[in-house]
PDB file of C-alpha atoms in Angstrom:
ATOM      1  CA  MET V   1      14.745 -35.085  32.547  1.00  0.00           C
ATOM      2  CA  ASP V   2      12.072 -37.103  32.109  1.00  0.00           C
ATOM      3  CA  PHE V   3      13.250 -39.723  34.676  1.00  0.00           C
ATOM      4  CA  ILE V   4      12.970 -36.624  37.246  1.00  0.00           C
ATOM      5  CA  ALA V   5       9.602 -35.789  36.182  1.00  0.00           C
ATOM      6  CA  GLY V   6       8.346 -38.862  36.025  1.00  0.00           C
ATOM      7  CA  ALA V   7       9.373 -39.459  40.006  1.00  0.00           C
ATOM      8  CA  ILE V   8       7.836 -36.207  41.115  1.00  0.00           C
ATOM      9  CA  GLY V   9       4.419 -37.045  39.467  1.00  0.00           C
ATOM     10  CA  GLY V  10       4.554 -40.595  40.618  1.00  0.00           C
ATOM     11  CA  GLY V  11       5.067 -39.386  44.161  1.00  0.00           C
ATOM     12  CA  LEU V  12       2.196 -36.870  44.128  1.00  0.00           C
ATOM     13  CA  SER V  13      -0.290 -39.260  42.640  1.00  0.00           C
ATOM     14  CA  THR V  14       0.497 -41.931  45.081  1.00  0.00           C
ATOM     15  CA  ALA V  15      -0.657 -39.679  47.628  1.00  0.00           C
ATOM     16  CA  VAL V  16      -3.838 -38.889  45.905  1.00  0.00           C
ATOM     17  CA  GLY V  17      -4.951 -42.139  44.861  1.00  0.00           C
ATOM     18  CA  TYR V  18      -3.696 -44.548  48.076  1.00  0.00           C
ATOM     19  CA  PRO V  19      -6.796 -44.543  50.278  1.00  0.00           C
ATOM     20  CA  LEU V  20      -9.002 -46.039  47.276  1.00  0.00           C
ATOM     21  CA  ASP V  21      -6.181 -47.985  46.391  1.00  0.00           C
ATOM     22  CA  THR V  22      -6.143 -49.943  50.012  1.00  0.00           C
ATOM     23  CA  VAL V  23     -10.263 -50.683  49.605  1.00  0.00           C
ATOM     24  CA  LYS V  24      -9.711 -51.942  45.846  1.00  0.00           C
ATOM     25  CA  VAL V  25      -6.789 -54.499  47.043  1.00  0.00           C
ATOM     26  CA  ARG V  26      -9.379 -55.281  50.207  1.00  0.00           C
ATOM     27  CA  ILE V  27     -12.190 -56.062  48.019  1.00  0.00           C
ATOM     28  CA  GLN V  28      -9.808 -57.791  45.205  1.00  0.00           C
ATOM     29  CA  THR V  29      -8.496 -60.396  48.315  1.00  0.00           C
ATOM     30  CA  GLU V  30     -11.280 -60.812  50.667  1.00  0.00           C
ATOM     31  CA  ARG V  31     -14.604 -62.319  49.857  1.00  0.00           C
ATOM     32  CA  HIS V  32     -16.761 -61.052  52.863  1.00  0.00           C
ATOM     33  CA  TYR V  33     -17.183 -57.033  51.645  1.00  0.00           C
ATOM     34  CA  ASN V  34     -20.545 -56.639  49.700  1.00  0.00           C
ATOM     35  CA  GLY V  35     -19.174 -53.537  47.739  1.00  0.00           C
ATOM     36  CA  ILE V  36     -16.999 -50.611  48.202  1.00  0.00           C
ATOM     37  CA  TRP V  37     -18.840 -48.802  50.776  1.00  0.00           C
ATOM     38  CA  HIS V  38     -19.240 -51.233  52.708  1.00  0.00           C
ATOM     39  CA  CYS V  39     -15.205 -52.305  52.547  1.00  0.00           C
ATOM     40  CA  ILE V  40     -14.948 -48.071  53.327  1.00  0.00           C
ATOM     41  CA  GLN V  41     -17.234 -48.472  56.138  1.00  0.00           C
ATOM     42  CA  GLU V  42     -15.654 -51.836  57.991  1.00  0.00           C
ATOM     43  CA  THR V  43     -12.051 -50.424  57.075  1.00  0.00           C
ATOM     44  CA  TYR V  44     -12.847 -47.144  59.144  1.00  0.00           C
ATOM     45  CA  ARG V  45     -14.874 -48.600  61.870  1.00  0.00           C
ATOM     46  CA  THR V  46     -12.222 -50.968  62.770  1.00  0.00           C
ATOM     47  CA  GLU V  47      -8.805 -49.165  61.698  1.00  0.00           C
ATOM     48  CA  LYS V  48      -9.837 -45.511  61.368  1.00  0.00           C
ATOM     49  CA  VAL V  49      -8.438 -43.116  58.870  1.00  0.00           C
ATOM     50  CA  TRP V  50      -4.994 -44.754  59.382  1.00  0.00           C
ATOM     51  CA  GLY V  51      -6.424 -48.176  57.880  1.00  0.00           C
ATOM     52  CA  PHE V  52      -6.547 -46.420  54.338  1.00  0.00           C
ATOM     53  CA  TYR V  53      -2.917 -45.553  54.578  1.00  0.00           C
ATOM     54  CA  LYS V  54      -1.246 -48.827  55.443  1.00  0.00           C
ATOM     55  CA  GLY V  55       2.140 -48.912  53.558  1.00  0.00           C
ATOM     56  CA  MET V  56       1.751 -45.806  52.136  1.00  0.00           C
ATOM     57  CA  SER V  57       5.416 -44.503  53.011  1.00  0.00           C
ATOM     58  CA  ALA V  58       7.180 -47.051  51.205  1.00  0.00           C
ATOM     59  CA  SER V  59       4.656 -46.786  48.161  1.00  0.00           C
ATOM     60  CA  VAL V  60       5.588 -43.111  47.871  1.00  0.00           C
ATOM     61  CA  LEU V  61       9.467 -43.729  47.610  1.00  0.00           C
ATOM     62  CA  THR V  62       8.829 -46.815  44.953  1.00  0.00           C
ATOM     63  CA  VAL V  63       6.113 -45.367  42.957  1.00  0.00           C
ATOM     64  CA  SER V  64       8.234 -42.109  42.414  1.00  0.00           C
ATOM     65  CA  VAL V  65      11.163 -44.514  41.346  1.00  0.00           C
ATOM     66  CA  ILE V  66       8.857 -46.769  39.232  1.00  0.00           C
ATOM     67  CA  SER V  67       7.319 -43.823  37.710  1.00  0.00           C
ATOM     68  CA  SER V  68      10.764 -42.312  37.126  1.00  0.00           C
ATOM     69  CA  VAL V  69      11.815 -45.615  35.285  1.00  0.00           C
ATOM     70  CA  SER V  70       8.287 -45.729  33.408  1.00  0.00           C
ATOM     71  CA  PHE V  71       8.638 -42.271  31.867  1.00  0.00           C
ATOM     72  CA  GLY V  72      12.405 -42.489  31.324  1.00  0.00           C
ATOM     73  CA  MET V  73      12.433 -45.655  29.981  1.00  0.00           C
ATOM     74  CA  TYR V  74       9.319 -44.717  27.622  1.00  0.00           C
ATOM     75  CA  LYS V  75      10.975 -42.035  26.161  1.00  0.00           C
ATOM     76  CA  ASN V  76      14.452 -43.688  25.517  1.00  0.00           C
ATOM     77  CA  PHE V  77      12.717 -46.810  24.015  1.00  0.00           C
ATOM     78  CA  LEU V  78      10.781 -44.289  21.788  1.00  0.00           C
ATOM     79  CA  CYS V  79      13.710 -42.330  20.743  1.00  0.00           C
ATOM     80  CA  THR V  80      15.523 -45.391  20.155  1.00  0.00           C
ATOM     81  CA  ILE V  81      12.721 -46.880  17.932  1.00  0.00           C
ATOM     82  CA  CYS V  82      12.344 -43.588  15.539  1.00  0.00           C
ATOM     83  CA  LYS V  83      15.880 -43.276  15.265  1.00  0.00           C
ATOM     84  CA  LEU V  84      16.223 -47.186  13.840  1.00  0.00           C
ATOM     85  CA  ARG V  85      13.026 -46.389  11.712  1.00  0.00           C
ATOM     86  CA  TYR V  86      13.555 -43.413  10.453  1.00  0.00           C
ATOM     87  CA  GLY V  87      17.123 -42.579  11.366  1.00  0.00           C
ATOM     88  CA  ALA V  88      16.132 -39.663  13.743  1.00  0.00           C
ATOM     89  CA  ALA V  89      15.418 -39.725  17.682  1.00  0.00           C
ATOM     90  CA  ASP V  90      12.999 -36.920  17.009  1.00  0.00           C
ATOM     91  CA  ALA V  91      11.389 -37.985  14.418  1.00  0.00           C
ATOM     92  CA  LYS V  92       7.494 -38.007  14.743  1.00  0.00           C
ATOM     93  CA  PRO V  93       6.379 -41.840  16.044  1.00  0.00           C
ATOM     94  CA  SER V  94       3.575 -43.792  14.688  1.00  0.00           C
ATOM     95  CA  LYS V  95       0.897 -45.230  16.977  1.00  0.00           C
ATOM     96  CA  LEU V  96       2.552 -48.469  16.752  1.00  0.00           C
ATOM     97  CA  ASP V  97       5.928 -46.930  18.081  1.00  0.00           C
ATOM     98  CA  VAL V  98       4.396 -45.543  20.784  1.00  0.00           C
ATOM     99  CA  SER V  99       2.650 -48.867  21.845  1.00  0.00           C
ATOM    100  CA  LEU V 100       6.007 -50.482  21.728  1.00  0.00           C
ATOM    101  CA  ALA V 101       7.626 -48.270  23.677  1.00  0.00           C
ATOM    102  CA  GLY V 102       5.317 -47.942  26.214  1.00  0.00           C
ATOM    103  CA  GLY V 103       4.630 -51.868  26.410  1.00  0.00           C
ATOM    104  CA  ALA V 104       8.692 -52.262  26.817  1.00  0.00           C
ATOM    105  CA  ALA V 105       8.676 -49.719  29.578  1.00  0.00           C
ATOM    106  CA  GLY V 106       5.864 -51.443  31.358  1.00  0.00           C
ATOM    107  CA  ALA V 107       8.110 -54.626  31.307  1.00  0.00           C
ATOM    108  CA  ALA V 108      11.341 -52.764  32.544  1.00  0.00           C
ATOM    109  CA  ARG V 109       9.503 -51.462  35.458  1.00  0.00           C
ATOM    110  CA  VAL V 110       7.977 -54.939  36.859  1.00  0.00           C
ATOM    111  CA  VAL V 111      11.385 -55.974  38.091  1.00  0.00           C
ATOM    112  CA  LEU V 112      11.349 -53.015  40.441  1.00  0.00           C
ATOM    113  CA  MET V 113       7.885 -52.838  41.299  1.00  0.00           C
ATOM    114  CA  THR V 114       7.250 -56.593  42.304  1.00  0.00           C
ATOM    115  CA  PRO V 115       8.608 -56.412  45.923  1.00  0.00           C
ATOM    116  CA  SER V 116       7.171 -53.217  46.762  1.00  0.00           C
ATOM    117  CA  GLU V 117       3.834 -54.388  45.534  1.00  0.00           C
ATOM    118  CA  VAL V 118       4.093 -57.679  47.426  1.00  0.00           C
ATOM    119  CA  ALA V 119       4.696 -55.262  50.507  1.00  0.00           C
ATOM    120  CA  LYS V 120       2.141 -52.774  49.826  1.00  0.00           C
ATOM    121  CA  VAL V 121      -0.562 -55.656  49.275  1.00  0.00           C
ATOM    122  CA  ARG V 122       0.433 -57.643  52.498  1.00  0.00           C
ATOM    123  CA  MET V 123       0.344 -54.209  54.917  1.00  0.00           C
ATOM    124  CA  GLN V 124      -3.356 -53.294  53.038  1.00  0.00           C
ATOM    125  CA  THR V 125      -4.741 -56.605  53.845  1.00  0.00           C
ATOM    126  CA  GLN V 126      -3.212 -56.761  57.223  1.00  0.00           C
ATOM    127  CA  ARG V 127      -5.669 -56.080  60.372  1.00  0.00           C
ATOM    128  CA  ASN V 128      -4.246 -53.631  62.932  1.00  0.00           C
ATOM    129  CA  PRO V 129      -7.542 -52.800  64.843  1.00  0.00           C
ATOM    130  CA  HIS V 130      -7.414 -49.265  65.903  1.00  0.00           C
ATOM    131  CA  PRO V 131      -6.371 -48.386  69.731  1.00  0.00           C
ATOM    132  CA  SER V 132      -9.968 -47.319  70.555  1.00  0.00           C
ATOM    133  CA  ILE V 133     -10.882 -50.465  69.335  1.00  0.00           C
ATOM    134  CA  ALA V 134      -8.375 -52.788  70.211  1.00  0.00           C
ATOM    135  CA  SER V 135      -8.738 -51.946  73.815  1.00  0.00           C
ATOM    136  CA  LEU V 136     -12.390 -53.404  74.028  1.00  0.00           C
ATOM    137  CA  GLN V 137     -11.078 -56.627  73.228  1.00  0.00           C
ATOM    138  CA  PRO V 138      -7.641 -58.649  73.017  1.00  0.00           C
ATOM    139  CA  VAL V 139      -5.835 -58.430  69.598  1.00  0.00           C
ATOM    140  CA  SER V 140      -2.637 -60.371  68.470  1.00  0.00           C
ATOM    141  CA  LYS V 141       0.380 -58.328  67.563  1.00  0.00           C
ATOM    142  CA  PRO V 142       0.439 -57.455  63.825  1.00  0.00           C
ATOM    143  CA  LYS V 143       2.815 -59.476  61.824  1.00  0.00           C
ATOM    144  CA  TYR V 144       4.427 -56.748  59.786  1.00  0.00           C
ATOM    145  CA  ARG V 145       5.310 -53.467  61.804  1.00  0.00           C
ATOM    146  CA  GLY V 146       5.773 -51.390  58.494  1.00  0.00           C
ATOM    147  CA  SER V 147       6.889 -51.702  54.831  1.00  0.00           C
ATOM    148  CA  LEU V 148      10.356 -52.281  55.070  1.00  0.00           C
ATOM    149  CA  HIS V 149       9.863 -54.935  58.210  1.00  0.00           C
ATOM    150  CA  CYS V 150       7.312 -56.494  56.225  1.00  0.00           C
ATOM    151  CA  LEU V 151       9.758 -57.310  52.965  1.00  0.00           C
ATOM    152  CA  LYS V 152      12.619 -58.266  55.614  1.00  0.00           C
ATOM    153  CA  VAL V 153       9.669 -60.717  56.863  1.00  0.00           C
ATOM    154  CA  ILE V 154       9.180 -62.060  53.388  1.00  0.00           C
ATOM    155  CA  ALA V 155      12.691 -62.282  52.457  1.00  0.00           C
ATOM    156  CA  LYS V 156      13.170 -64.571  55.287  1.00  0.00           C
ATOM    157  CA  GLU V 157      10.218 -66.315  55.504  1.00  0.00           C
ATOM    158  CA  GLU V 158       9.535 -66.984  51.721  1.00  0.00           C
ATOM    159  CA  GLY V 159      12.893 -66.300  50.222  1.00  0.00           C
ATOM    160  CA  LEU V 160      13.791 -64.228  47.109  1.00  0.00           C
ATOM    161  CA  GLY V 161      10.725 -65.860  45.314  1.00  0.00           C
ATOM    162  CA  GLY V 162       8.552 -64.484  48.107  1.00  0.00           C
ATOM    163  CA  LEU V 163       9.386 -60.793  47.071  1.00  0.00           C
ATOM    164  CA  TYR V 164       8.413 -61.819  43.380  1.00  0.00           C
ATOM    165  CA  LYS V 165       5.456 -63.338  43.871  1.00  0.00           C
ATOM    166  CA  GLY V 166       2.740 -62.487  41.234  1.00  0.00           C
ATOM    167  CA  CYS V 167       5.507 -61.372  38.940  1.00  0.00           C
ATOM    168  CA  SER V 168       4.065 -63.123  35.964  1.00  0.00           C
ATOM    169  CA  ALA V 169       0.634 -61.506  36.277  1.00  0.00           C
ATOM    170  CA  LEU V 170       1.975 -58.077  36.899  1.00  0.00           C
ATOM    171  CA  LEU V 171       4.124 -58.478  33.888  1.00  0.00           C
ATOM    172  CA  CYS V 172       1.021 -59.218  31.506  1.00  0.00           C
ATOM    173  CA  ARG V 173      -0.670 -56.642  33.540  1.00  0.00           C
ATOM    174  CA  ASP V 174       1.889 -53.709  33.109  1.00  0.00           C
ATOM    175  CA  CYS V 175       3.357 -54.554  29.417  1.00  0.00           C
ATOM    176  CA  SER V 176      -0.622 -54.291  28.030  1.00  0.00           C
ATOM    177  CA  SER V 177      -1.771 -51.629  30.065  1.00  0.00           C
ATOM    178  CA  SER V 178       1.341 -49.369  29.471  1.00  0.00           C
ATOM    179  CA  ALA V 179       1.128 -49.561  25.908  1.00  0.00           C
ATOM    180  CA  ILE V 180      -2.553 -48.525  26.151  1.00  0.00           C
ATOM    181  CA  TYR V 181      -1.903 -45.922  28.781  1.00  0.00           C
ATOM    182  CA  PHE V 182       0.919 -44.050  26.674  1.00  0.00           C
ATOM    183  CA  LEU V 183      -0.792 -44.743  23.313  1.00  0.00           C
ATOM    184  CA  THR V 184      -4.477 -42.946  24.486  1.00  0.00           C
ATOM    185  CA  TYR V 185      -2.475 -40.071  26.267  1.00  0.00           C
ATOM    186  CA  SER V 186      -0.203 -39.918  22.875  1.00  0.00           C
ATOM    187  CA  ALA V 187      -3.364 -39.857  20.575  1.00  0.00           C
ATOM    188  CA  LEU V 188      -5.622 -37.604  22.741  1.00  0.00           C
ATOM    189  CA  CYS V 189      -3.202 -34.840  22.987  1.00  0.00           C
ATOM    190  CA  ASP V 190      -2.712 -35.205  18.905  1.00  0.00           C
ATOM    191  CA  TRP V 191      -6.431 -35.268  18.484  1.00  0.00           C
ATOM    192  CA  LEU V 192      -7.019 -32.311  21.050  1.00  0.00           C
ATOM    193  CA  THR V 193      -4.476 -30.047  20.406  1.00  0.00           C
ATOM    194  CA  PRO V 194      -5.435 -27.389  17.987  1.00  0.00           C
ATOM    195  CA  ALA V 195      -3.304 -27.154  14.645  1.00  0.00           C
ATOM    196  CA  GLY V 196      -0.351 -25.154  14.636  1.00  0.00           C
ATOM    197  CA  LYS V 197       0.611 -25.468  18.517  1.00  0.00           C
ATOM    198  CA  ASN V 198       3.429 -27.844  19.428  1.00  0.00           C
ATOM    199  CA  LYS V 199       2.306 -28.839  22.736  1.00  0.00           C
ATOM    200  CA  PRO V 200      -0.794 -29.382  24.459  1.00  0.00           C
ATOM    201  CA  GLY V 201      -2.222 -27.211  26.755  1.00  0.00           C
ATOM    202  CA  PHE V 202      -2.771 -27.999  30.423  1.00  0.00           C
ATOM    203  CA  LEU V 203      -6.658 -28.605  30.034  1.00  0.00           C
ATOM    204  CA  VAL V 204      -5.832 -30.939  27.475  1.00  0.00           C
ATOM    205  CA  VAL V 205      -2.959 -32.525  29.294  1.00  0.00           C
ATOM    206  CA  LEU V 206      -5.544 -33.140  32.357  1.00  0.00           C
ATOM    207  CA  LEU V 207      -8.227 -34.731  30.220  1.00  0.00           C
ATOM    208  CA  SER V 208      -6.096 -36.918  28.293  1.00  0.00           C
ATOM    209  CA  GLY V 209      -4.081 -38.138  31.220  1.00  0.00           C
ATOM    210  CA  GLY V 210      -7.043 -38.827  33.295  1.00  0.00           C
ATOM    211  CA  SER V 211      -8.143 -40.929  30.111  1.00  0.00           C
ATOM    212  CA  ALA V 212      -5.520 -42.691  29.647  1.00  0.00           C
ATOM    213  CA  GLY V 213      -5.379 -44.107  33.160  1.00  0.00           C
ATOM    214  CA  VAL V 214      -9.399 -45.291  33.032  1.00  0.00           C
ATOM    215  CA  LEU V 215      -8.571 -47.031  29.727  1.00  0.00           C
ATOM    216  CA  ALA V 216      -5.355 -48.711  30.900  1.00  0.00           C
ATOM    217  CA  TRP V 217      -7.042 -49.540  34.297  1.00  0.00           C
ATOM    218  CA  GLY V 218      -9.840 -50.852  32.552  1.00  0.00           C
ATOM    219  CA  LEU V 219      -7.836 -53.480  30.727  1.00  0.00           C
ATOM    220  CA  ALA V 220      -5.630 -54.078  33.542  1.00  0.00           C
ATOM    221  CA  THR V 221      -8.276 -54.939  36.127  1.00  0.00           C
ATOM    222  CA  PRO V 222      -8.622 -59.027  35.678  1.00  0.00           C
ATOM    223  CA  MET V 223      -4.428 -59.380  35.994  1.00  0.00           C
ATOM    224  CA  ASP V 224      -4.598 -56.761  38.730  1.00  0.00           C
ATOM    225  CA  VAL V 225      -7.175 -59.188  40.602  1.00  0.00           C
ATOM    226  CA  ILE V 226      -4.839 -62.244  40.049  1.00  0.00           C
ATOM    227  CA  LYS V 227      -1.807 -60.407  40.860  1.00  0.00           C
ATOM    228  CA  SER V 228      -3.342 -59.127  44.531  1.00  0.00           C
ATOM    229  CA  ARG V 229      -4.550 -62.750  45.245  1.00  0.00           C
ATOM    230  CA  MET V 230      -0.965 -64.299  44.269  1.00  0.00           C
ATOM    231  CA  GLN V 231       0.531 -62.011  46.392  1.00  0.00           C
ATOM    232  CA  THR V 232      -1.458 -62.116  49.487  1.00  0.00           C
ATOM    233  CA  ASP V 233      -0.565 -65.998  49.460  1.00  0.00           C
ATOM    234  CA  GLU V 234       2.184 -66.595  52.641  1.00  0.00           C
ATOM    235  CA  SER V 235       4.589 -69.398  52.709  1.00  0.00           C
ATOM    236  CA  ASP V 236       2.359 -71.642  54.949  1.00  0.00           C
ATOM    237  CA  GLN V 237      -0.764 -71.349  52.555  1.00  0.00           C
ATOM    238  CA  HIS V 238       0.117 -72.110  49.154  1.00  0.00           C
ATOM    239  CA  LYS V 239      -3.136 -71.204  47.861  1.00  0.00           C
ATOM    240  CA  SER V 240      -1.918 -70.279  44.230  1.00  0.00           C
ATOM    241  CA  LYS V 241       0.514 -72.587  42.291  1.00  0.00           C
ATOM    242  CA  GLY V 242       0.976 -69.753  39.571  1.00  0.00           C
ATOM    243  CA  LEU V 243      -1.084 -67.410  37.206  1.00  0.00           C
ATOM    244  CA  ILE V 244      -3.260 -69.855  35.591  1.00  0.00           C
ATOM    245  CA  HIS V 245      -3.757 -71.440  38.640  1.00  0.00           C
ATOM    246  CA  CYS V 246      -5.019 -68.668  40.766  1.00  0.00           C
ATOM    247  CA  ALA V 247      -6.859 -67.213  37.572  1.00  0.00           C
ATOM    248  CA  ARG V 248      -8.749 -70.997  37.209  1.00  0.00           C
ATOM    249  CA  GLU V 249      -9.439 -71.453  40.972  1.00  0.00           C
ATOM    250  CA  SER V 250     -10.743 -67.751  41.335  1.00  0.00           C
ATOM    251  CA  VAL V 251     -13.286 -68.293  38.344  1.00  0.00           C
ATOM    252  CA  ARG V 252     -14.366 -71.800  39.569  1.00  0.00           C
ATOM    253  CA  LYS V 253     -15.254 -70.366  43.243  1.00  0.00           C
ATOM    254  CA  GLU V 254     -16.270 -67.128  42.279  1.00  0.00           C
ATOM    255  CA  GLY V 255     -17.482 -66.885  38.639  1.00  0.00           C
ATOM    256  CA  ALA V 256     -15.758 -64.918  35.984  1.00  0.00           C
ATOM    257  CA  LYS V 257     -16.965 -62.020  37.599  1.00  0.00           C
ATOM    258  CA  VAL V 258     -14.510 -62.315  40.396  1.00  0.00           C
ATOM    259  CA  LEU V 259     -11.917 -60.774  37.591  1.00  0.00           C
ATOM    260  CA  PHE V 260     -13.374 -57.588  37.543  1.00  0.00           C
ATOM    261  CA  LYS V 261     -13.593 -56.734  41.215  1.00  0.00           C
ATOM    262  CA  GLY V 262     -12.798 -53.334  42.005  1.00  0.00           C
ATOM    263  CA  LEU V 263     -12.869 -52.242  37.961  1.00  0.00           C
ATOM    264  CA  GLY V 264     -15.357 -49.335  39.342  1.00  0.00           C
ATOM    265  CA  LEU V 265     -12.651 -48.261  41.752  1.00  0.00           C
ATOM    266  CA  ASN V 266     -10.047 -48.728  39.763  1.00  0.00           C
ATOM    267  CA  CYS V 267     -11.493 -46.316  36.959  1.00  0.00           C
ATOM    268  CA  ILE V 268     -12.598 -43.865  39.378  1.00  0.00           C
ATOM    269  CA  ARG V 269      -9.141 -43.447  41.097  1.00  0.00           C
ATOM    270  CA  ALA V 270      -7.432 -43.669  37.702  1.00  0.00           C
ATOM    271  CA  PHE V 271      -8.574 -40.347  36.506  1.00  0.00           C
ATOM    272  CA  PRO V 272      -7.583 -38.041  39.222  1.00  0.00           C
ATOM    273  CA  VAL V 273      -4.423 -39.920  39.820  1.00  0.00           C
ATOM    274  CA  ASN V 274      -3.262 -39.671  36.074  1.00  0.00           C
ATOM    275  CA  MET V 275      -4.077 -36.251  35.620  1.00  0.00           C
ATOM    276  CA  VAL V 276      -2.152 -35.549  38.739  1.00  0.00           C
ATOM    277  CA  VAL V 277       0.961 -37.641  36.999  1.00  0.00           C
ATOM    278  CA  PHE V 278       0.921 -36.134  33.405  1.00  0.00           C
ATOM    279  CA  VAL V 279      -0.009 -32.493  34.263  1.00  0.00           C
ATOM    280  CA  THR V 280       3.320 -32.590  36.910  1.00  0.00           C
ATOM    281  CA  TYR V 281       5.138 -34.643  34.192  1.00  0.00           C
ATOM    282  CA  GLU V 282       4.327 -31.887  31.651  1.00  0.00           C
ATOM    283  CA  ALA V 283       4.745 -29.151  34.069  1.00  0.00           C
ATOM    284  CA  VAL V 284       8.285 -30.047  35.225  1.00  0.00           C
ATOM    285  CA  LEU V 285       9.526 -30.448  31.463  1.00  0.00           C
ATOM    286  CA  ARG V 286       8.664 -27.200  30.278  1.00  0.00           C
ATOM    287  CA  PHE V 287       9.879 -25.803  33.645  1.00  0.00           C
ATOM    288  CA  THR V 288      13.243 -26.904  32.949  1.00  0.00           C
ATOM    289  CA  ASP V 289      12.806 -26.122  29.173  1.00  0.00           C
ATOM    290  CA  HIS V 290      11.695 -22.903  29.679  1.00  0.00           C
ATOM    291  CA  TYR V 291      14.845 -21.878  32.466  1.00  0.00           C
TER     292      TYR V 291
END
């Protein structure tokens, strides 16, 4: 049931946070934006509202699957750890157990996540002027016609390796952030739930889930920047030779602050998105337990 609850929560959260995710990716990968508001204005001016939702259809499906894997694997890893350490799968886990299970869940989802992340980043950074703008000046035909077409083109031009660009950065990002994510949620729920109650109230779930998302993304932002930059590289560019090279070149050209591009936006987006994830997850589990 954890897999189903995670899938529903992930799908709903994508619809909530996708426009800000597009802005975040563009700020991280393109140097000509002066800030969040400038990026929003330019995107709307040239591409209208649709510009914020590029690649979302495939993202909703893949995030649902990835969220399902993340929550399902986390629960299974946690039960396995508890069984090995305490002899019972339903034993109360320690904070270390929660962190280990969260990190393992983050690693497990990377295999599924990387191709969809590559397609999402390519779609979000592709320029498609809105018809009202395009009619004023000739524009070239967009390279990617949609998320699935994008994956097909990448596989054809860059091979399997192209679909897994940025995998190393994604692995570093998700292992650490997933450990912090589940640890923070678990710790806050335990701390805010009154003694004698078995489960946290929905207000506690909302606050704990949002806070867990903010802390996780705060930690994840440097690797998120590197991941996005590695994934925008196309076969004829070869700008990045790997995680270390990409990080070193980015810092050399733009200073250490480049690693924190989109940090504020990540944290702003993370709170409502992860509120939705956890409250949906808990609601689905409680509904099925009740009936």
